[in-house]
Tab-separated table of C-alpha atoms and ligand atoms in Angstrom:
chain	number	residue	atom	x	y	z
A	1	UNK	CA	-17.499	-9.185	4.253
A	2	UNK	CA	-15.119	-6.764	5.627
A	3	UNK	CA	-11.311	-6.092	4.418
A	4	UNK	CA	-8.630	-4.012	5.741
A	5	UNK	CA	-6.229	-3.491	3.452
A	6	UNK	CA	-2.736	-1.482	4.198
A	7	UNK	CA	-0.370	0.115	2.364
A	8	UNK	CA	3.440	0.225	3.202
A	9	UNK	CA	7.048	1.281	1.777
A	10	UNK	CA	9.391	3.699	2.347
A	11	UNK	CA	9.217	7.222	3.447
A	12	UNK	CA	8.202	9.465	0.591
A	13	UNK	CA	7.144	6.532	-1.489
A	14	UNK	CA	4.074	7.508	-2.478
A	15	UNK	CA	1.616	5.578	-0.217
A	16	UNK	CA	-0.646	9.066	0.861
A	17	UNK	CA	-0.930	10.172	-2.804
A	18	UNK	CA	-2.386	6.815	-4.007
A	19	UNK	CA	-4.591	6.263	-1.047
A	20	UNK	CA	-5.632	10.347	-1.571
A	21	UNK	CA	-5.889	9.537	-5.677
A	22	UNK	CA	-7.842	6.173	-5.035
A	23	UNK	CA	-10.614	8.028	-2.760
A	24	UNK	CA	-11.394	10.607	-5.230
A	25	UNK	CA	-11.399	8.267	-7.814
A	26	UNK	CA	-13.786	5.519	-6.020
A	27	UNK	CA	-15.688	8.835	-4.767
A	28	UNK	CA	-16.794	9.259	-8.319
A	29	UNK	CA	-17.962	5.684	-8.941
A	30	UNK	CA	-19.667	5.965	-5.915
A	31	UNK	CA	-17.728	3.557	-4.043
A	32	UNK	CA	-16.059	5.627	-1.233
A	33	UNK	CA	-18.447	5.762	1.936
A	34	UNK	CA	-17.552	8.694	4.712
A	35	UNK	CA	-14.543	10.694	4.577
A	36	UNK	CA	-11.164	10.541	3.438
A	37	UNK	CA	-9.541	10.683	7.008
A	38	UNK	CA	-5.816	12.191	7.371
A	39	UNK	CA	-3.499	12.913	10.142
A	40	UNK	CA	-0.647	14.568	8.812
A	41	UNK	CA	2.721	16.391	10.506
A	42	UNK	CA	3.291	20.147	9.617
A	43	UNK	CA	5.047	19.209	6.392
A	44	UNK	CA	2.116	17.260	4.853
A	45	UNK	CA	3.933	13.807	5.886
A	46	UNK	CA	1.618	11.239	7.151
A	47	UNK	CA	1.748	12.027	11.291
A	48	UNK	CA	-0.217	8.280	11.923
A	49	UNK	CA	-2.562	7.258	8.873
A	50	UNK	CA	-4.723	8.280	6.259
A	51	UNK	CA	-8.323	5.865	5.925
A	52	UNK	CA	-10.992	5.755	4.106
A	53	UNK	CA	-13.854	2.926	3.913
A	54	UNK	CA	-15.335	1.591	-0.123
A	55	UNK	CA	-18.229	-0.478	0.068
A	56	UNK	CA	-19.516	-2.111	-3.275
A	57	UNK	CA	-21.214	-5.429	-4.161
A	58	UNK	CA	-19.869	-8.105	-6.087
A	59	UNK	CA	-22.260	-10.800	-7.255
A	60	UNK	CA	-24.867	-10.050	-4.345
A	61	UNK	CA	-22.038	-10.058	-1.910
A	62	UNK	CA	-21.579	-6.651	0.054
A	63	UNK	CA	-17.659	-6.139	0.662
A	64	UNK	CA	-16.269	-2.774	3.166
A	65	UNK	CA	-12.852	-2.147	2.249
A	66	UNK	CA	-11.150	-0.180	4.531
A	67	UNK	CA	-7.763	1.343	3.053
A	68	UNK	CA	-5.054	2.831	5.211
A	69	UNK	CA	-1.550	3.952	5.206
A	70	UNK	CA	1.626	3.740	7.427
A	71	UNK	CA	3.702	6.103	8.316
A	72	UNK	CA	7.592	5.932	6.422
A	73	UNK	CA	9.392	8.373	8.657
A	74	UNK	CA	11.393	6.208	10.527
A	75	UNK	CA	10.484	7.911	14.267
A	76	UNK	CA	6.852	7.184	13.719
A	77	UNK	CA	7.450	3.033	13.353
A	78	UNK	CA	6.468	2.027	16.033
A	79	UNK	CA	2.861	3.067	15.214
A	80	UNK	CA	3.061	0.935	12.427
A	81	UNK	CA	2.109	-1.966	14.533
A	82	UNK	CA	-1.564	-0.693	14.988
A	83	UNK	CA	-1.897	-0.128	11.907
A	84	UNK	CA	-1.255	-3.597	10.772
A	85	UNK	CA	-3.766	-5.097	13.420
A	86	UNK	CA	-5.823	-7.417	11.242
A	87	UNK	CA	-4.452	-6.939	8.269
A	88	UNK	CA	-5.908	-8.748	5.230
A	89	UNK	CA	-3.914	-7.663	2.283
A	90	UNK	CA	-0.721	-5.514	1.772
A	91	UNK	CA	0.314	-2.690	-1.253
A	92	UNK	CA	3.822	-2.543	-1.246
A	93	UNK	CA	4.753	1.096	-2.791
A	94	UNK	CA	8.107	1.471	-3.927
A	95	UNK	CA	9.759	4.470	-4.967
A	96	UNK	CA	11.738	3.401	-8.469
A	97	UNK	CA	14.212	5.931	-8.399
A	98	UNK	CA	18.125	4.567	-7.844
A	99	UNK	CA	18.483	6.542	-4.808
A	100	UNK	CA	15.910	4.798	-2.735
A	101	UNK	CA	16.926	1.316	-3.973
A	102	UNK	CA	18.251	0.104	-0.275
A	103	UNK	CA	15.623	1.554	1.497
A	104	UNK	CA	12.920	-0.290	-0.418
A	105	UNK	CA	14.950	-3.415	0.975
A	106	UNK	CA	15.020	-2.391	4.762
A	107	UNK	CA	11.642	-1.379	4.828
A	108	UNK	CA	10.548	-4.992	3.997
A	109	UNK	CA	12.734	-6.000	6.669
A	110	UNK	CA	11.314	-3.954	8.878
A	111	UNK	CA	7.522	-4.918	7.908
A	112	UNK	CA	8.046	-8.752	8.246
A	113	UNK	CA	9.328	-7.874	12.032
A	114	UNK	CA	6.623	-5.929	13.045
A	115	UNK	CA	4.132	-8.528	11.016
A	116	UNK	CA	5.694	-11.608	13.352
A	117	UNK	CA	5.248	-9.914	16.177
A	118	UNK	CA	1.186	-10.265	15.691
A	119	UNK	CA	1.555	-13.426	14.401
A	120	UNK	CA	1.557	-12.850	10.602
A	121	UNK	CA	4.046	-13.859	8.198
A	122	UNK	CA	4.670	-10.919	5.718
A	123	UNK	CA	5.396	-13.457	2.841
A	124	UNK	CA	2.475	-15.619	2.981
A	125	UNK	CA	-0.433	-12.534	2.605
A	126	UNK	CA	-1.735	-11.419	0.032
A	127	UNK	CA	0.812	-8.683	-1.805
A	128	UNK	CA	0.382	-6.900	-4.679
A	129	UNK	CA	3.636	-4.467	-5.368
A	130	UNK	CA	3.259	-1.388	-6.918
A	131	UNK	CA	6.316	0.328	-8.476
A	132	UNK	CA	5.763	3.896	-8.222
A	133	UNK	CA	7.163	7.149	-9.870
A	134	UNK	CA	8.078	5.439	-13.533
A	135	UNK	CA	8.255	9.317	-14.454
A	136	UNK	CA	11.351	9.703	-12.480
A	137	UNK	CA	14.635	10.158	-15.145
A	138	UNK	CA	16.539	7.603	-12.330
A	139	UNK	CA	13.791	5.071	-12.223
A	140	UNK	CA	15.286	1.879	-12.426
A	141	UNK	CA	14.129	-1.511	-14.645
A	142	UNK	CA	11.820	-3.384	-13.390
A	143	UNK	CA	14.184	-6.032	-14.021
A	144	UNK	CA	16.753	-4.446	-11.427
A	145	UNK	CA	13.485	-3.551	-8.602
A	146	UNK	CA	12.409	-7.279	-8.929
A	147	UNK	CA	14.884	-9.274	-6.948
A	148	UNK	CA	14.343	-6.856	-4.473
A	149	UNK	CA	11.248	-5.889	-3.740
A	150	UNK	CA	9.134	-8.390	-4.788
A	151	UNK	CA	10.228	-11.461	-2.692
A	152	UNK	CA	6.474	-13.168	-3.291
A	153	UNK	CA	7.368	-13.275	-6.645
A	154	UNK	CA	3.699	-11.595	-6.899
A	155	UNK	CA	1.814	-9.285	-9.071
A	156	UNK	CA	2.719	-6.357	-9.731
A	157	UNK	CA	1.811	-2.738	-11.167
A	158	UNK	CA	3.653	0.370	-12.939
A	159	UNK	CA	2.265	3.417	-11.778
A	160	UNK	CA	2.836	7.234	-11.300
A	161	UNK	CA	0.561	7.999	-8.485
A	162	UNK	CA	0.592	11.401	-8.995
A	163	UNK	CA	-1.218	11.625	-12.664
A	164	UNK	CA	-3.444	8.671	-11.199
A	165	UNK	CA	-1.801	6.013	-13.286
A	166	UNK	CA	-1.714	2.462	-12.025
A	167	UNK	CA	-3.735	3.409	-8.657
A	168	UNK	CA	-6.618	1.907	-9.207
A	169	UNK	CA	-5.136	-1.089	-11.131
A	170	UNK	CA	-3.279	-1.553	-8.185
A	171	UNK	CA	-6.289	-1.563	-5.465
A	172	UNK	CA	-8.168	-4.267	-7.855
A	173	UNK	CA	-5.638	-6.183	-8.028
A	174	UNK	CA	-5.399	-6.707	-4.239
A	175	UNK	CA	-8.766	-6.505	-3.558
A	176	UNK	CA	-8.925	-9.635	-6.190
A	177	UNK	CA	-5.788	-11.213	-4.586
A	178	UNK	CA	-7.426	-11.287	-0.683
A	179	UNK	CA	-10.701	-12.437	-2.189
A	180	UNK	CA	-9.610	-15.345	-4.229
A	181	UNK	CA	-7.308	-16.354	-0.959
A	182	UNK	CA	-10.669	-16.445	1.213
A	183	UNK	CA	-12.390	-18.250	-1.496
A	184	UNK	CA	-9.355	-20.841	-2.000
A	185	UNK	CA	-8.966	-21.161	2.085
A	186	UNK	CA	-12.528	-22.151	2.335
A	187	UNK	CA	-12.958	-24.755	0.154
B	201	GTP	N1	7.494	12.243	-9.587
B	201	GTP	C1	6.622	11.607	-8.810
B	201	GTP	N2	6.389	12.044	-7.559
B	201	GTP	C2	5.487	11.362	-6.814
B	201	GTP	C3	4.801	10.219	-7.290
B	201	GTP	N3	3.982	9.763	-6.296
B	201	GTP	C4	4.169	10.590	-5.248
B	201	GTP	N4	5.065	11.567	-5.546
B	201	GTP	C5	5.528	12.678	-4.686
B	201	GTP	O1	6.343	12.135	-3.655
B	201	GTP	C6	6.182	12.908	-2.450
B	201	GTP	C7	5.787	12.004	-1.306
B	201	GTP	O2	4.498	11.456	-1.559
B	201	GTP	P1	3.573	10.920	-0.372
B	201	GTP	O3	2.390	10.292	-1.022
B	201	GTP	O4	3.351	11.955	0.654
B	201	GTP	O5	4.544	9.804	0.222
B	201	GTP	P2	4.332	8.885	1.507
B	201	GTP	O6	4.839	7.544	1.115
B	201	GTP	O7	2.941	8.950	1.974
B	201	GTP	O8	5.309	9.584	2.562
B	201	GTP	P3	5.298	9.433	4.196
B	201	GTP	O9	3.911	9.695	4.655
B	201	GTP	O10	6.267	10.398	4.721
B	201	GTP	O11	5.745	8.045	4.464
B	201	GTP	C8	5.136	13.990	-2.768
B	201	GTP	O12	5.809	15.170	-3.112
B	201	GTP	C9	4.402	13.406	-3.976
B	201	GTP	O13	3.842	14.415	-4.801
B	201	GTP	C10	5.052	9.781	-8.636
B	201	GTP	O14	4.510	8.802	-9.143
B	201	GTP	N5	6.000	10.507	-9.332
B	202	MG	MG1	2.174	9.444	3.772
């Protein structure tokens, strides 16, 4: 079985450093095949994606994951929409800290466009939301990030992708979510 699994949010969010913390970490189980592919601008911003493929086996059953980012700088958008080709399951990373609380908002916005436009419908796939950067001193309560940015009213995880926490909760949890949607759809 093969998943593709994307994460989004806002510029500066934190999508490369969990997709960079979640490779080495699946690296040492053994569960990262190939290369961690980047593409990144001058200033170490993602230029068009960072990939990688895990492969593992659950109950005889080989699944390929691949992973991928989007771009959050706002001139590179439009590339979003290859990206998303395909799409199984989405991470939405959101930076906690009070001065990113609108853009968190628009960039859902902007993802259920681009999401219509190939014929998906951002609030009926599988989500799982990550809050990221709980270390921040202006991190808001979860309480207050809620309402916002978790419109599916889905799971979601705590993390501070930088010292690895939450990442890999995170990446099971959607992997879990997609499966258990495949498994409900066909029976
Ligand atoms: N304090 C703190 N900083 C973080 C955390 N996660 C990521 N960062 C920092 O935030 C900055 C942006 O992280 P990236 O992972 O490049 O963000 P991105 O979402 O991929 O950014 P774009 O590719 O431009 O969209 C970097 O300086 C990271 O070190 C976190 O949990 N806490
Ligand atoms: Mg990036």
């Amino acid at each position: 079985m093969k998943l593709k699994v994307v994460y989004f949010g806002a510029s500066l969010a934190g999508k490369s450093t969990n997709v960079k913390v979640l490779y080495d970490m699946l690296k040492k189980r053994g569960v990262a095949k190939g290369d961690y592919i980047s593409m990144e601008t001058d200033e170490n911003r993602t230029l068009f994606v960072e990939m990688f493929l895990s492969s593992f086996n659950i109950d005889g059953q080989n699944i390929d994951v691949k992973i991928l980012t989007t771009p959050g700088q706002f001139r590179l958008h439009p590339l979003r929409k290859v990206i998303m080709k395909g799409v199984d399951g989405l991470v939405f990373v959101v930076d906690s800290s009070k001065e990113r609380e609108h853009i968190n908002f628009l960039v859902l916005r902007e993802t259920a466009a681009v999401l219509k436009e190939q014929g998906f419908n951002l609030y009926a796939l599988p989500v799982v939301v990550q809050y990221n950067k709980r270390d921040l001193p202006d991190a808001l309560p979860i309480d207050e990030l809620e309402p916002v940015c978790n419109p599916w009213g889905t799971e979601y995880v705590e993390a501070v992708a930088t010292e690895g926490k939450g990442v890999l909760e995170t990446f099971q949890a959607i992997v879990k979510k997609i499966l258990l949607e495949k498994a409900c759809a066909k029976t």
